[in-house]
Coordinates of C-alpha atoms (C1' of nucleotides) in Angstrom, one line a residue:
Chain A
X1 CA -34.7 -11.1 -82.5
X2 CA -34.7 -11.7 -78.8
X3 CA -33.1 -14.9 -77.4
X4 CA -34.0 -16.6 -74.1
X5 CA -31.2 -17.2 -71.7
X6 CA -30.7 -20.8 -72.5
X7 CA -30.1 -20.1 -76.2
X8 CA -27.7 -17.3 -75.3
X9 CA -25.8 -19.5 -73.0
X10 CA -25.5 -22.2 -75.7
X11 CA -24.4 -19.7 -78.3
X12 CA -21.8 -18.2 -76.2
X13 CA -20.6 -21.3 -74.5
X14 CA -21.3 -20.1 -70.9
X15 CA -23.7 -21.4 -68.3
X16 CA -27.1 -19.9 -67.5
X17 CA -25.7 -19.3 -64.0
X18 CA -23.0 -17.1 -65.5
X19 CA -25.5 -14.9 -67.3
X20 CA -27.6 -14.7 -64.1
X21 CA -24.4 -13.6 -62.3
X22 CA -23.7 -10.9 -64.9
X23 CA -27.2 -9.7 -64.5
X24 CA -26.9 -9.6 -60.7
X25 CA -23.8 -7.5 -60.8
X26 CA -25.1 -5.3 -63.5
X27 CA -22.5 -6.3 -66.0
X28 CA -25.0 -7.5 -68.6
X29 CA -28.7 -7.0 -68.0
X30 CA -30.9 -8.1 -70.8
X31 CA -32.6 -5.1 -72.3
X32 CA -36.0 -6.7 -71.9
X33 CA -38.0 -9.1 -69.7
X34 CA -41.1 -11.0 -70.8
X35 CA -44.4 -10.5 -69.0
X36 CA -43.6 -13.5 -66.8
X37 CA -40.1 -12.2 -65.9
X38 CA -38.1 -14.2 -68.4
X39 CA -34.9 -12.6 -69.6
X40 CA -34.8 -11.7 -73.3
X41 CA -31.5 -10.8 -74.9
X42 CA -31.3 -8.9 -78.1
X43 CA -28.5 -8.3 -80.6
X44 CA -26.9 -5.5 -78.7
X45 CA -26.9 -7.6 -75.6
X46 CA -25.1 -10.4 -77.5
X47 CA -22.5 -8.0 -78.7
X48 CA -21.8 -6.8 -75.3
X49 CA -21.6 -10.3 -74.1
X50 CA -19.0 -11.1 -76.7
X51 CA -16.9 -8.2 -75.6
X52 CA -17.2 -9.3 -72.0
X53 CA -16.1 -12.8 -72.9
X54 CA -13.1 -11.6 -74.8
X55 CA -11.8 -9.6 -71.9
X56 CA -12.6 -12.3 -69.5
X57 CA -10.5 -14.7 -71.5
X58 CA -7.8 -12.2 -71.1
X59 CA -8.2 -12.5 -67.3
X60 CA -9.6 -9.1 -66.6
X61 CA -11.8 -9.0 -63.5
X62 CA -15.5 -8.4 -64.2
X63 CA -15.2 -5.1 -62.6
X64 CA -12.4 -4.1 -64.9
X65 CA -14.3 -5.4 -67.9
X66 CA -17.3 -3.2 -67.0
X67 CA -15.0 -0.2 -66.8
X68 CA -13.3 -1.0 -70.1
X69 CA -16.5 -1.7 -72.0
X70 CA -18.4 1.3 -70.6
X71 CA -15.6 3.6 -71.3
X72 CA -17.0 5.9 -74.0
X73 CA -13.5 7.0 -75.1
X74 CA -12.6 3.7 -76.6
X75 CA -14.1 2.8 -80.0
X76 CA -14.5 -0.6 -81.4
X77 CA -11.3 -0.8 -83.3
X78 CA -9.3 0.4 -80.2
X79 CA -10.8 -2.6 -78.4
X80 CA -9.9 -4.9 -81.2
X81 CA -6.3 -3.7 -81.3
X82 CA -5.9 -3.9 -77.6
X83 CA -7.4 -7.4 -77.5
X84 CA -5.2 -8.5 -80.3
X85 CA -2.1 -7.4 -78.5
X86 CA -3.1 -8.9 -75.2
X87 CA -4.0 -12.1 -76.7
X88 CA -0.7 -12.4 -78.4
X89 CA 1.1 -11.8 -75.1
X90 CA -1.1 -14.3 -73.3
X91 CA -0.4 -16.9 -76.0
X92 CA 3.3 -16.4 -75.6
X93 CA 3.1 -16.9 -71.9
X94 CA 1.1 -20.0 -72.2
X95 CA 3.5 -21.3 -74.8
X96 CA 6.3 -20.8 -72.4
X97 CA 4.4 -22.7 -69.8
X98 CA 3.9 -25.5 -72.2
X99 CA 7.7 -25.5 -72.8
X100 CA 8.3 -25.7 -69.1
X101 CA 5.9 -28.6 -68.8
X102 CA 7.5 -30.4 -71.7
X103 CA 10.9 -29.9 -70.1
X104 CA 9.6 -31.3 -66.8
X105 CA 8.1 -34.3 -68.6
X106 CA 11.3 -34.9 -70.5
X107 CA 13.3 -34.7 -67.3
X108 CA 11.0 -37.1 -65.4
X109 CA 11.1 -39.5 -68.4
X110 CA 14.9 -39.7 -68.1
X111 CA 14.4 -40.1 -64.4
X112 CA 16.1 -36.9 -63.5
X113 CA 14.8 -35.0 -60.5
X114 CA 15.0 -31.4 -61.1
X115 CA 17.2 -29.5 -58.8
X116 CA 15.7 -26.3 -57.3
X117 CA 18.0 -24.2 -59.5
X118 CA 16.8 -25.9 -62.7
X119 CA 13.3 -25.6 -61.7
X120 CA 13.8 -21.9 -61.1
X121 CA 15.5 -21.5 -64.4
X122 CA 12.7 -23.1 -66.3
X123 CA 10.1 -20.9 -64.9
X124 CA 12.3 -18.0 -64.2
X125 CA 10.8 -16.2 -67.1
X126 CA 7.2 -15.6 -66.6
X127 CA 7.4 -12.0 -65.5
X128 CA 5.6 -9.5 -67.6
X129 CA 8.6 -7.8 -69.2
X130 CA 9.8 -11.0 -70.7
X131 CA 6.3 -11.7 -71.8
X132 CA 6.2 -8.8 -74.1
X133 CA 9.5 -9.8 -75.7
X134 CA 8.6 -13.4 -76.0
X135 CA 5.2 -12.5 -77.5
X136 CA 6.9 -10.6 -80.2
X137 CA 9.5 -13.2 -80.8
X138 CA 7.0 -16.0 -81.0
X139 CA 4.2 -14.4 -82.9
X140 CA 5.1 -13.3 -86.3
X141 CA 2.8 -10.5 -86.8
X142 CA 4.9 -8.2 -84.7
X143 CA 8.5 -6.9 -84.4
X144 CA 10.4 -10.2 -84.8
X145 CA 8.6 -10.7 -88.1
X146 CA 9.3 -7.2 -89.2
X147 CA 12.9 -7.6 -88.1
X148 CA 13.2 -10.7 -90.2
X149 CA 11.6 -8.9 -93.1
X150 CA 13.9 -5.9 -92.8
X151 CA 16.9 -8.2 -92.7
X152 CA 15.8 -10.4 -95.5
X153 CA 14.6 -7.6 -97.7
X154 CA 18.2 -6.7 -98.4
X155 CA 19.1 -10.2 -99.6
X156 CA 19.7 -10.6 -103.3
X157 CA 18.6 -13.5 -105.3
X158 CA 22.2 -14.7 -105.0
X159 CA 21.9 -14.6 -101.2
X160 CA 18.7 -16.6 -101.3
X161 CA 20.3 -19.2 -103.5
X162 CA 23.2 -19.5 -101.2
X163 CA 20.8 -19.9 -98.2
X164 CA 18.9 -22.5 -100.1
X165 CA 22.1 -24.4 -101.0
X166 CA 23.2 -24.3 -97.4
X167 CA 19.8 -25.7 -96.4
X168 CA 19.9 -28.4 -98.9
X169 CA 23.4 -29.5 -97.8
X170 CA 22.1 -29.6 -94.2
X171 CA 19.2 -31.7 -95.5
X172 CA 21.4 -34.2 -97.1
X173 CA 23.4 -34.6 -93.9
X174 CA 20.4 -35.1 -91.7
X175 CA 19.1 -37.8 -94.1
X176 CA 22.5 -39.5 -93.9
X177 CA 22.2 -39.5 -90.1
X178 CA 18.7 -41.0 -90.4
X179 CA 19.9 -43.6 -92.9
X180 CA 22.6 -44.6 -90.6
X181 CA 19.9 -45.6 -88.1
X182 CA 20.7 -43.0 -85.5
X183 CA 17.9 -41.9 -83.2
X184 CA 16.7 -38.3 -83.0
X185 CA 18.3 -38.2 -79.6
X186 CA 21.7 -39.1 -80.9
X187 CA 24.6 -36.6 -80.7
X188 CA 24.7 -36.4 -84.5
X189 CA 21.0 -35.6 -84.8
X190 CA 21.2 -33.1 -82.0
X191 CA 24.2 -31.4 -83.6
X192 CA 22.2 -31.0 -86.8
X193 CA 19.4 -29.5 -84.9
X194 CA 21.8 -27.1 -83.4
X195 CA 23.1 -26.2 -86.8
X196 CA 19.5 -25.6 -87.9
X197 CA 19.1 -23.2 -85.1
X198 CA 22.2 -21.3 -86.0
X199 CA 21.3 -21.2 -89.6
X200 CA 18.1 -19.4 -88.7
X201 CA 19.9 -17.0 -86.3
X202 CA 22.4 -16.2 -89.0
X203 CA 20.1 -15.5 -91.8
X204 CA 16.7 -14.5 -90.3
X205 CA 16.5 -13.6 -86.6
X206 CA 17.9 -14.5 -83.2
X207 CA 16.5 -18.0 -82.7
X208 CA 16.5 -19.2 -79.1
X209 CA 15.8 -22.8 -78.1
X210 CA 12.3 -21.9 -77.2
X211 CA 11.6 -20.3 -80.6
X212 CA 13.2 -23.3 -82.3
X213 CA 10.9 -25.6 -80.4
X214 CA 8.0 -23.5 -81.6
X215 CA 9.2 -23.9 -85.1
X216 CA 9.5 -27.6 -84.7
X217 CA 5.9 -27.8 -83.8
X218 CA 5.0 -25.7 -86.8
X219 CA 6.8 -28.0 -89.1
X220 CA 4.4 -30.8 -88.1
X221 CA 1.5 -28.6 -89.2
X222 CA 3.1 -27.2 -92.3
X223 CA 2.2 -29.2 -95.3
X224 CA 4.8 -27.6 -97.5
X225 CA 7.5 -28.5 -95.2
X226 CA 6.2 -32.0 -95.0
X227 CA 5.8 -32.4 -98.7
X228 CA 9.4 -31.3 -99.3
X229 CA 11.0 -33.4 -96.7
X230 CA 8.8 -36.5 -96.7
X231 CA 9.6 -36.7 -100.4
X232 CA 13.3 -36.9 -99.5
X233 CA 12.8 -39.4 -96.7
X234 CA 9.6 -40.6 -95.0
X235 CA 9.7 -39.7 -91.3
X236 CA 12.2 -36.9 -91.7
X237 CA 9.7 -34.3 -90.4
X238 CA 9.1 -36.1 -87.2
X239 CA 12.8 -36.9 -86.9
X240 CA 13.8 -33.3 -87.1
X241 CA 11.1 -32.3 -84.6
X242 CA 12.3 -34.8 -82.1
X243 CA 16.0 -33.9 -82.6
X244 CA 15.2 -30.2 -82.0
X245 CA 13.4 -31.0 -78.8
X246 CA 16.2 -33.3 -77.6
X247 CA 18.7 -30.7 -78.4
X248 CA 16.8 -27.9 -76.7
X249 CA 16.4 -29.9 -73.6
X250 CA 20.0 -30.9 -73.5
X251 CA 21.5 -27.4 -74.1
X252 CA 19.2 -25.0 -72.4
Chain B
X1 CA 19.5 -23.2 -40.7
X2 CA 15.9 -22.4 -39.8
X3 CA 14.2 -19.3 -41.1
X4 CA 11.3 -17.3 -39.6
X5 CA 8.2 -17.0 -41.7
X6 CA 8.9 -13.4 -42.7
X7 CA 12.2 -14.3 -44.2
X8 CA 10.8 -17.2 -46.1
X9 CA 8.0 -15.0 -47.5
X10 CA 10.6 -12.5 -48.7
X11 CA 12.8 -15.1 -50.2
X12 CA 10.1 -16.9 -52.1
X13 CA 8.2 -13.8 -53.1
X14 CA 5.0 -14.7 -51.4
X15 CA 3.1 -13.2 -48.5
X16 CA 3.1 -14.4 -44.9
X17 CA -0.6 -15.0 -45.3
X18 CA 0.1 -17.4 -48.1
X19 CA 2.4 -19.5 -45.9
X20 CA -0.2 -19.5 -43.2
X21 CA -2.7 -20.7 -45.7
X22 CA -0.4 -23.5 -46.9
X23 CA 0.1 -24.5 -43.3
X24 CA -3.6 -24.5 -42.6
X25 CA -4.4 -26.8 -45.5
X26 CA -1.4 -29.0 -44.7
X27 CA 0.4 -28.3 -47.9
X28 CA 3.5 -26.9 -46.3
X29 CA 3.8 -27.2 -42.5
X30 CA 7.2 -26.0 -41.2
X31 CA 9.0 -28.9 -39.7
X32 CA 9.6 -27.1 -36.4
X33 CA 8.0 -24.6 -34.1
X34 CA 9.9 -22.5 -31.6
X35 CA 9.0 -22.8 -27.9
X36 CA 6.7 -19.8 -28.3
X37 CA 4.9 -21.2 -31.3
X38 CA 6.8 -19.4 -34.1
X39 CA 7.1 -21.3 -37.3
X40 CA 10.6 -22.3 -38.3
X41 CA 11.3 -23.4 -41.9
X42 CA 14.4 -25.4 -42.7
X43 CA 16.0 -26.1 -46.0
X44 CA 13.8 -29.1 -46.8
X45 CA 10.8 -26.9 -46.2
X46 CA 12.2 -24.3 -48.6
X47 CA 12.7 -26.9 -51.3
X48 CA 9.2 -28.1 -50.9
X49 CA 8.0 -24.5 -51.1
X50 CA 9.9 -24.0 -54.3
X51 CA 8.2 -27.1 -55.8
X52 CA 4.9 -25.8 -54.8
X53 CA 5.4 -22.5 -56.4
X54 CA 6.7 -24.1 -59.6
X55 CA 3.6 -26.1 -60.0
X56 CA 1.4 -23.2 -58.9
X57 CA 2.9 -21.1 -61.7
X58 CA 1.8 -23.9 -64.1
X59 CA -1.7 -23.3 -62.7
X60 CA -2.1 -26.5 -60.9
X61 CA -4.6 -26.3 -58.0
X62 CA -3.1 -26.6 -54.5
X63 CA -4.8 -29.9 -54.1
X64 CA -3.2 -31.3 -57.2
X65 CA 0.1 -29.9 -56.1
X66 CA -0.1 -31.8 -52.9
X67 CA -0.9 -35.0 -54.8
X68 CA 2.0 -34.5 -57.1
X69 CA 4.6 -33.7 -54.5
X70 CA 3.5 -36.2 -51.8
X71 CA 3.1 -39.0 -54.3
X72 CA 6.7 -39.5 -55.2
X73 CA 6.8 -39.8 -59.0
X74 CA 3.8 -42.0 -58.9
X75 CA 1.9 -40.1 -61.6
X76 CA 3.7 -36.8 -62.0
X77 CA 3.8 -37.3 -65.7
X78 CA 0.1 -38.0 -65.9
X79 CA -0.6 -34.7 -64.2
X80 CA 1.9 -33.0 -66.5
X81 CA 0.3 -34.5 -69.6
X82 CA -3.1 -33.4 -68.4
X83 CA -1.9 -29.9 -67.8
X84 CA -0.1 -29.8 -71.1
X85 CA -3.3 -30.7 -72.8
X86 CA -5.2 -28.0 -70.9
X87 CA -2.7 -25.4 -71.8
X88 CA -2.6 -26.4 -75.4
X89 CA -6.3 -26.2 -75.6
X90 CA -6.3 -22.7 -74.1
X91 CA -3.6 -21.7 -76.6
X92 CA -5.7 -23.0 -79.5
X93 CA -8.7 -21.2 -78.1
X94 CA -6.8 -17.9 -77.9
X95 CA -5.4 -18.4 -81.4
X96 CA -8.9 -18.7 -82.6
X97 CA -9.8 -15.5 -80.9
X98 CA -6.9 -13.8 -82.5
X99 CA -8.2 -15.0 -85.9
X100 CA -11.6 -13.7 -85.1
X101 CA -10.2 -10.4 -84.1
X102 CA -8.1 -10.1 -87.2
X103 CA -11.2 -11.0 -89.2
X104 CA -13.2 -8.3 -87.5
X105 CA -10.4 -5.8 -88.0
X106 CA -10.2 -6.7 -91.6
X107 CA -13.9 -6.3 -92.0
X108 CA -14.1 -3.0 -90.3
X109 CA -11.2 -1.8 -92.4
X110 CA -13.2 -2.6 -95.5
X111 CA -16.1 -0.8 -93.9
X112 CA -18.3 -3.9 -93.2
X113 CA -20.2 -4.0 -90.1
X114 CA -20.6 -7.4 -88.6
X115 CA -23.9 -8.4 -87.1
X116 CA -23.7 -10.1 -83.8
X117 CA -24.6 -13.4 -85.3
X118 CA -21.8 -13.2 -87.8
X119 CA -19.4 -12.5 -85.0
X120 CA -20.4 -15.4 -83.0
X121 CA -20.1 -17.5 -86.1
X122 CA -16.6 -16.4 -86.9
X123 CA -15.5 -17.1 -83.5
X124 CA -17.6 -20.3 -83.6
X125 CA -18.8 -20.0 -80.1
X126 CA -16.8 -21.0 -77.1
X127 CA -18.4 -24.2 -76.2
X128 CA -16.0 -26.9 -75.0
X129 CA -16.7 -29.5 -77.6
X130 CA -15.7 -27.3 -80.4
X131 CA -12.7 -26.2 -78.5
X132 CA -11.4 -29.6 -78.2
X133 CA -11.8 -30.2 -81.9
X134 CA -10.2 -26.9 -82.8
X135 CA -7.4 -27.3 -80.4
X136 CA -6.5 -30.6 -82.0
X137 CA -6.8 -29.2 -85.5
X138 CA -4.6 -26.3 -84.8
X139 CA -2.0 -27.6 -82.5
X140 CA 0.1 -30.3 -84.1
X141 CA 1.0 -32.2 -81.1
X142 CA -2.4 -33.9 -80.9
X143 CA -5.0 -35.8 -82.9
X144 CA -5.1 -33.7 -86.1
X145 CA -1.4 -34.1 -86.4
X146 CA -1.7 -37.8 -85.9
X147 CA -4.5 -37.9 -88.3
X148 CA -2.4 -36.2 -90.9
X149 CA 0.4 -38.6 -90.1
X150 CA -1.8 -41.6 -90.4
X151 CA -3.0 -40.4 -93.7
X152 CA 0.4 -39.5 -95.1
X153 CA 2.1 -42.5 -93.7
X154 CA 0.4 -44.6 -96.4
X155 CA 1.7 -42.4 -99.2
X156 CA 4.4 -43.8 -101.4
X157 CA 7.4 -42.0 -102.6
X158 CA 5.5 -41.7 -105.9
X159 CA 2.6 -40.0 -104.1
X160 CA 5.0 -37.5 -102.5
X161 CA 6.6 -36.7 -105.8
X162 CA 3.2 -36.1 -107.3
X163 CA 2.2 -33.9 -104.4
X164 CA 5.4 -32.0 -104.8
X165 CA 4.9 -31.6 -108.6
X166 CA 1.4 -30.3 -107.9
X167 CA 2.8 -27.8 -105.4
X168 CA 5.4 -26.6 -107.9
X169 CA 2.9 -26.2 -110.6
X170 CA 0.8 -24.1 -108.3
X171 CA 4.0 -22.2 -107.4
X172 CA 4.7 -21.3 -111.0
X173 CA 1.1 -20.1 -111.5
X174 CA 1.2 -17.8 -108.4
X175 CA 4.4 -16.3 -109.6
X176 CA 2.9 -15.6 -112.9
X177 CA 0.0 -13.8 -111.2
X178 CA 2.6 -11.7 -109.2
X179 CA 4.5 -11.0 -112.4
X180 CA 1.4 -9.8 -114.0
X181 CA 1.3 -7.1 -111.4
X182 CA -1.9 -8.4 -109.7
X183 CA -2.5 -7.6 -106.1
X184 CA -2.9 -10.2 -103.4
X185 CA -6.6 -9.2 -103.2
X186 CA -7.2 -9.9 -106.9
X187 CA -9.5 -12.7 -107.9
X188 CA -6.6 -14.6 -109.5
X189 CA -4.5 -14.5 -106.3
X190 CA -7.5 -15.4 -104.2
X191 CA -8.3 -18.3 -106.5
X192 CA -4.8 -19.6 -106.0
X193 CA -5.1 -19.2 -102.3
X194 CA -8.3 -21.3 -102.5
X195 CA -6.5 -23.9 -104.5
X196 CA -3.8 -23.9 -101.8
X197 CA -6.4 -24.7 -99.2
X198 CA -7.9 -27.5 -101.2
X199 CA -4.5 -29.0 -101.9
X200 CA -4.0 -29.3 -98.1
X201 CA -7.5 -30.7 -97.6
X202 CA -6.9 -33.2 -100.3
X203 CA -3.6 -34.5 -99.2
X204 CA -3.2 -33.8 -95.5
X205 CA -6.2 -32.9 -93.4
X206 CA -9.4 -30.9 -93.5
X207 CA -8.2 -27.3 -93.9
X208 CA -10.7 -24.7 -92.9
X209 CA -10.2 -21.1 -93.6
X210 CA -9.2 -20.5 -90.0
X211 CA -6.6 -23.1 -90.2
X212 CA -5.3 -21.8 -93.4
X213 CA -5.1 -18.4 -91.9
X214 CA -3.0 -19.9 -89.2
X215 CA -0.8 -21.5 -91.7
X216 CA -0.3 -18.2 -93.5
X217 CA 1.0 -16.7 -90.2
X218 CA 3.3 -19.6 -89.8
X219 CA 4.8 -19.1 -93.2
X220 CA 6.0 -15.7 -92.2
X221 CA 7.9 -17.3 -89.3
X222 CA 9.1 -20.3 -91.2
X223 CA 12.5 -19.8 -92.6
X224 CA 12.5 -22.8 -94.8
X225 CA 9.3 -21.7 -96.5
X226 CA 10.8 -18.2 -97.0
X227 CA 14.1 -19.5 -98.3
X228 CA 12.3 -21.7 -100.9
X229 CA 9.8 -19.1 -102.1
X230 CA 11.9 -15.9 -101.8
X231 CA 14.4 -17.6 -104.0
X232 CA 11.7 -18.0 -106.7
X233 CA 10.5 -14.5 -106.3
X234 CA 11.1 -11.9 -103.6
X235 CA 7.9 -11.0 -101.8
X236 CA 6.1 -14.2 -102.6
X237 CA 5.8 -15.2 -99.0
X238 CA 4.0 -12.0 -98.0
X239 CA 1.9 -12.1 -101.2
X240 CA 0.7 -15.6 -100.4
X241 CA 0.0 -14.6 -96.8
X242 CA -2.1 -11.7 -97.9
X243 CA -3.9 -13.6 -100.6
X244 CA -4.9 -16.3 -98.1
X245 CA -6.3 -13.7 -95.7
X246 CA -8.2 -11.9 -98.4
X247 CA -9.7 -15.2 -99.7
X248 CA -10.6 -16.3 -96.2
X249 CA -12.4 -13.0 -95.5
X250 CA -14.2 -13.1 -98.8
X251 CA -15.4 -16.7 -98.6
X252 CA -16.1 -17.5 -95.0
Chain C
dG1 C1' -54.5 -31.7 -69.2
dT2 C1' -50.4 -33.5 -68.5
dT3 C1' -45.7 -34.0 -69.4
dG4 C1' -41.0 -32.4 -69.8
dA5 C1' -38.0 -28.8 -70.8
dC6 C1' -37.1 -24.2 -69.4
dT7 C1' -37.0 -20.4 -66.3
dC8 C1' -37.3 -17.8 -62.0
dT9 C1' -35.3 -16.4 -57.3
dT10 C1' -32.8 -17.5 -53.1
dA11 C1' -29.1 -19.1 -51.0
dC12 C1' -25.2 -21.6 -49.5
dG13 C1' -20.4 -23.6 -51.0
dT14 C1' -15.7 -23.2 -53.4
dA15 C1' -10.5 -21.8 -53.9
dG16 C1' -6.8 -19.0 -52.6
dC17 C1' -5.8 -16.1 -50.4
dG18 C1' -6.2 -10.4 -48.5
dG19 C1' -6.6 -7.9 -44.6
dG20 C1' -7.6 -6.9 -40.5
dA21 C1' -8.2 -7.5 -34.8
dG22 C1' -6.2 -8.4 -30.6
dG23 C1' -2.6 -10.2 -28.3
dA24 C1' 2.1 -12.5 -27.5
dT25 C1' 7.1 -12.3 -28.6
dG26 C1' 12.0 -10.8 -30.2
dC27 C1' 15.5 -7.7 -30.1
dA28 C1' 17.9 -3.1 -29.7
dG29 C1' 18.9 0.8 -27.1
dC30 C1' 19.0 3.3 -22.9
Chain D
dG1 C1' 14.8 -3.5 -16.3
dC2 C1' 12.1 -0.7 -19.3
dT3 C1' 10.6 1.2 -23.6
dG4 C1' 9.6 0.8 -28.4
dC5 C1' 9.0 -1.2 -32.6
dA6 C1' 9.0 -5.1 -35.6
dT7 C1' 7.6 -9.6 -36.0
dC8 C1' 4.8 -13.3 -34.9
dC9 C1' 0.6 -15.8 -33.3
dT10 C1' -4.5 -17.3 -33.9
dC11 C1' -9.1 -16.4 -35.2
dC12 C1' -12.2 -14.7 -38.5
dC13 C1' -14.6 -12.1 -42.0
dG14 C1' -14.4 -10.7 -47.0
dC15 C1' -13.6 -11.2 -51.9
dT16 C1' -14.3 -13.1 -56.9
dA17 C1' -16.8 -15.7 -60.2
dC18 C1' -19.2 -18.5 -60.3
dG19 C1' -21.2 -24.1 -59.1
dT20 C1' -25.0 -26.4 -57.4
dA21 C1' -29.1 -27.3 -55.7
dA22 C1' -34.0 -26.2 -53.9
dG23 C1' -38.5 -25.1 -54.7
dA24 C1' -41.7 -23.0 -57.6
dG25 C1' -43.7 -20.9 -61.8
dT26 C1' -43.9 -21.2 -67.1
dC27 C1' -43.9 -22.7 -72.0
dA28 C1' -44.8 -25.7 -75.8
dA29 C1' -46.3 -30.0 -77.5
dC30 C1' -49.0 -33.8 -77.5

DNA sequence: GTTGACTCTTACGTAGCGGGAGGATGCAGC
DNA sequence: GCTGCATCCTCCCGCTACGTAAGAGTCAAC
């Protein structure tokens, strides 16, 4: 029931040196030592290590982590809730950074050099307040999802059928654009991407370009979406994805 | 036209010490000095500083930043791609942690106490190799997406229609379960969630419980999915989401 | 008994600054 | 010209969270 340091390191995906360090600073001292001085970690130690790694991933300092974990006030579920919230925020921030990078890549592909203003605009949104908002906008589980639910919960079956009809009409038109041989970067395709965004904003929730870009990524991982649209026309999923990206880059 | 260091620091939102540091390491040396040795930054210097801060925000190291900026467009995109990949991997890792936390919360709600081993298993360890895999499985943009594409690219229209038919049959059955008044945690609902997972594995890509849970979250944010299924039966989207979660918790 | 993998402690190196010390300027008001 | 205060200069040491040996003991297997 007691693991040597190497096993623990392997299990948790950290280096032995890291565990040595945590022992040095008293953050995680194994509860036992062998007669020859070898560290032996038991289950409780592992659990503590896991907590540490969670908070570390959230970029707390080790000192802060010690304070958080040793705080007797907070119980396990409080930690979990807190970690969940922080993780969501952090993901949103990283997602924004990914968008910024994609924007930069797109720009350099087209040979444009970003002006200072543009650069500022792209990253002019990493501050904490916006994070919270973005987190909630991007990650379903929270307010945006609930807002969407609240809004859509009042829709009648008639409404849904109208929404579906509207979607299908849009679907026919984007297929026509594809059939015409236009690229995903063509004005027609981008216009339909824009329409897609407005459709969402109208019926579900405020859909910014960032959010739409996120949706575009999801579509590629969403089998149902693929099944529906690939049946209509092979390549449609990717086409829409690219059109959304092109449109977002051009308009934002 | 030339600003003293204090003004520059204020403008850019960094400390004077930071500017000293950048001068020390040769990342940003002001183009002039006053007769008395004071640093004087001109417009070009400010522009360079802005670039530096932009890349710094994207978590490039100062060394990398120097390489990117001084090496006019030589391989900016390569750096960007690399950073994009790193960020995507981190996002995937965080997403995994979110899943693990939700799993733990779910478990503790039901009154189950996880052993340390179980926890480490759920979360699958943090070792780099697994990350890479998971990152690619979860975030479309990479190999898993391409794998799915590769697989599906060989499907004929016939295949797609069969997949769609199969989906619709499944759809009718889950509606029947709902109509019967069963809960999302009922064996029938969970069985259909399991079938959903196997359907994906069969036609698209290996779909683990974690991935399926991720998909379930997506469905709540995916307007198209909602439009399709809410039109069939209001509440179906949430029902499926809950069934998937229940099934994942029970089986994994 | 030997080999090879594992572990121990000690200790110096790293990035990106923070935060002084001790002294030289810049500028405003008298 | 003098005073006062802000700003600037150059060292230089400190910090975090480890990485990376170095040199030596230990464990398990053959």
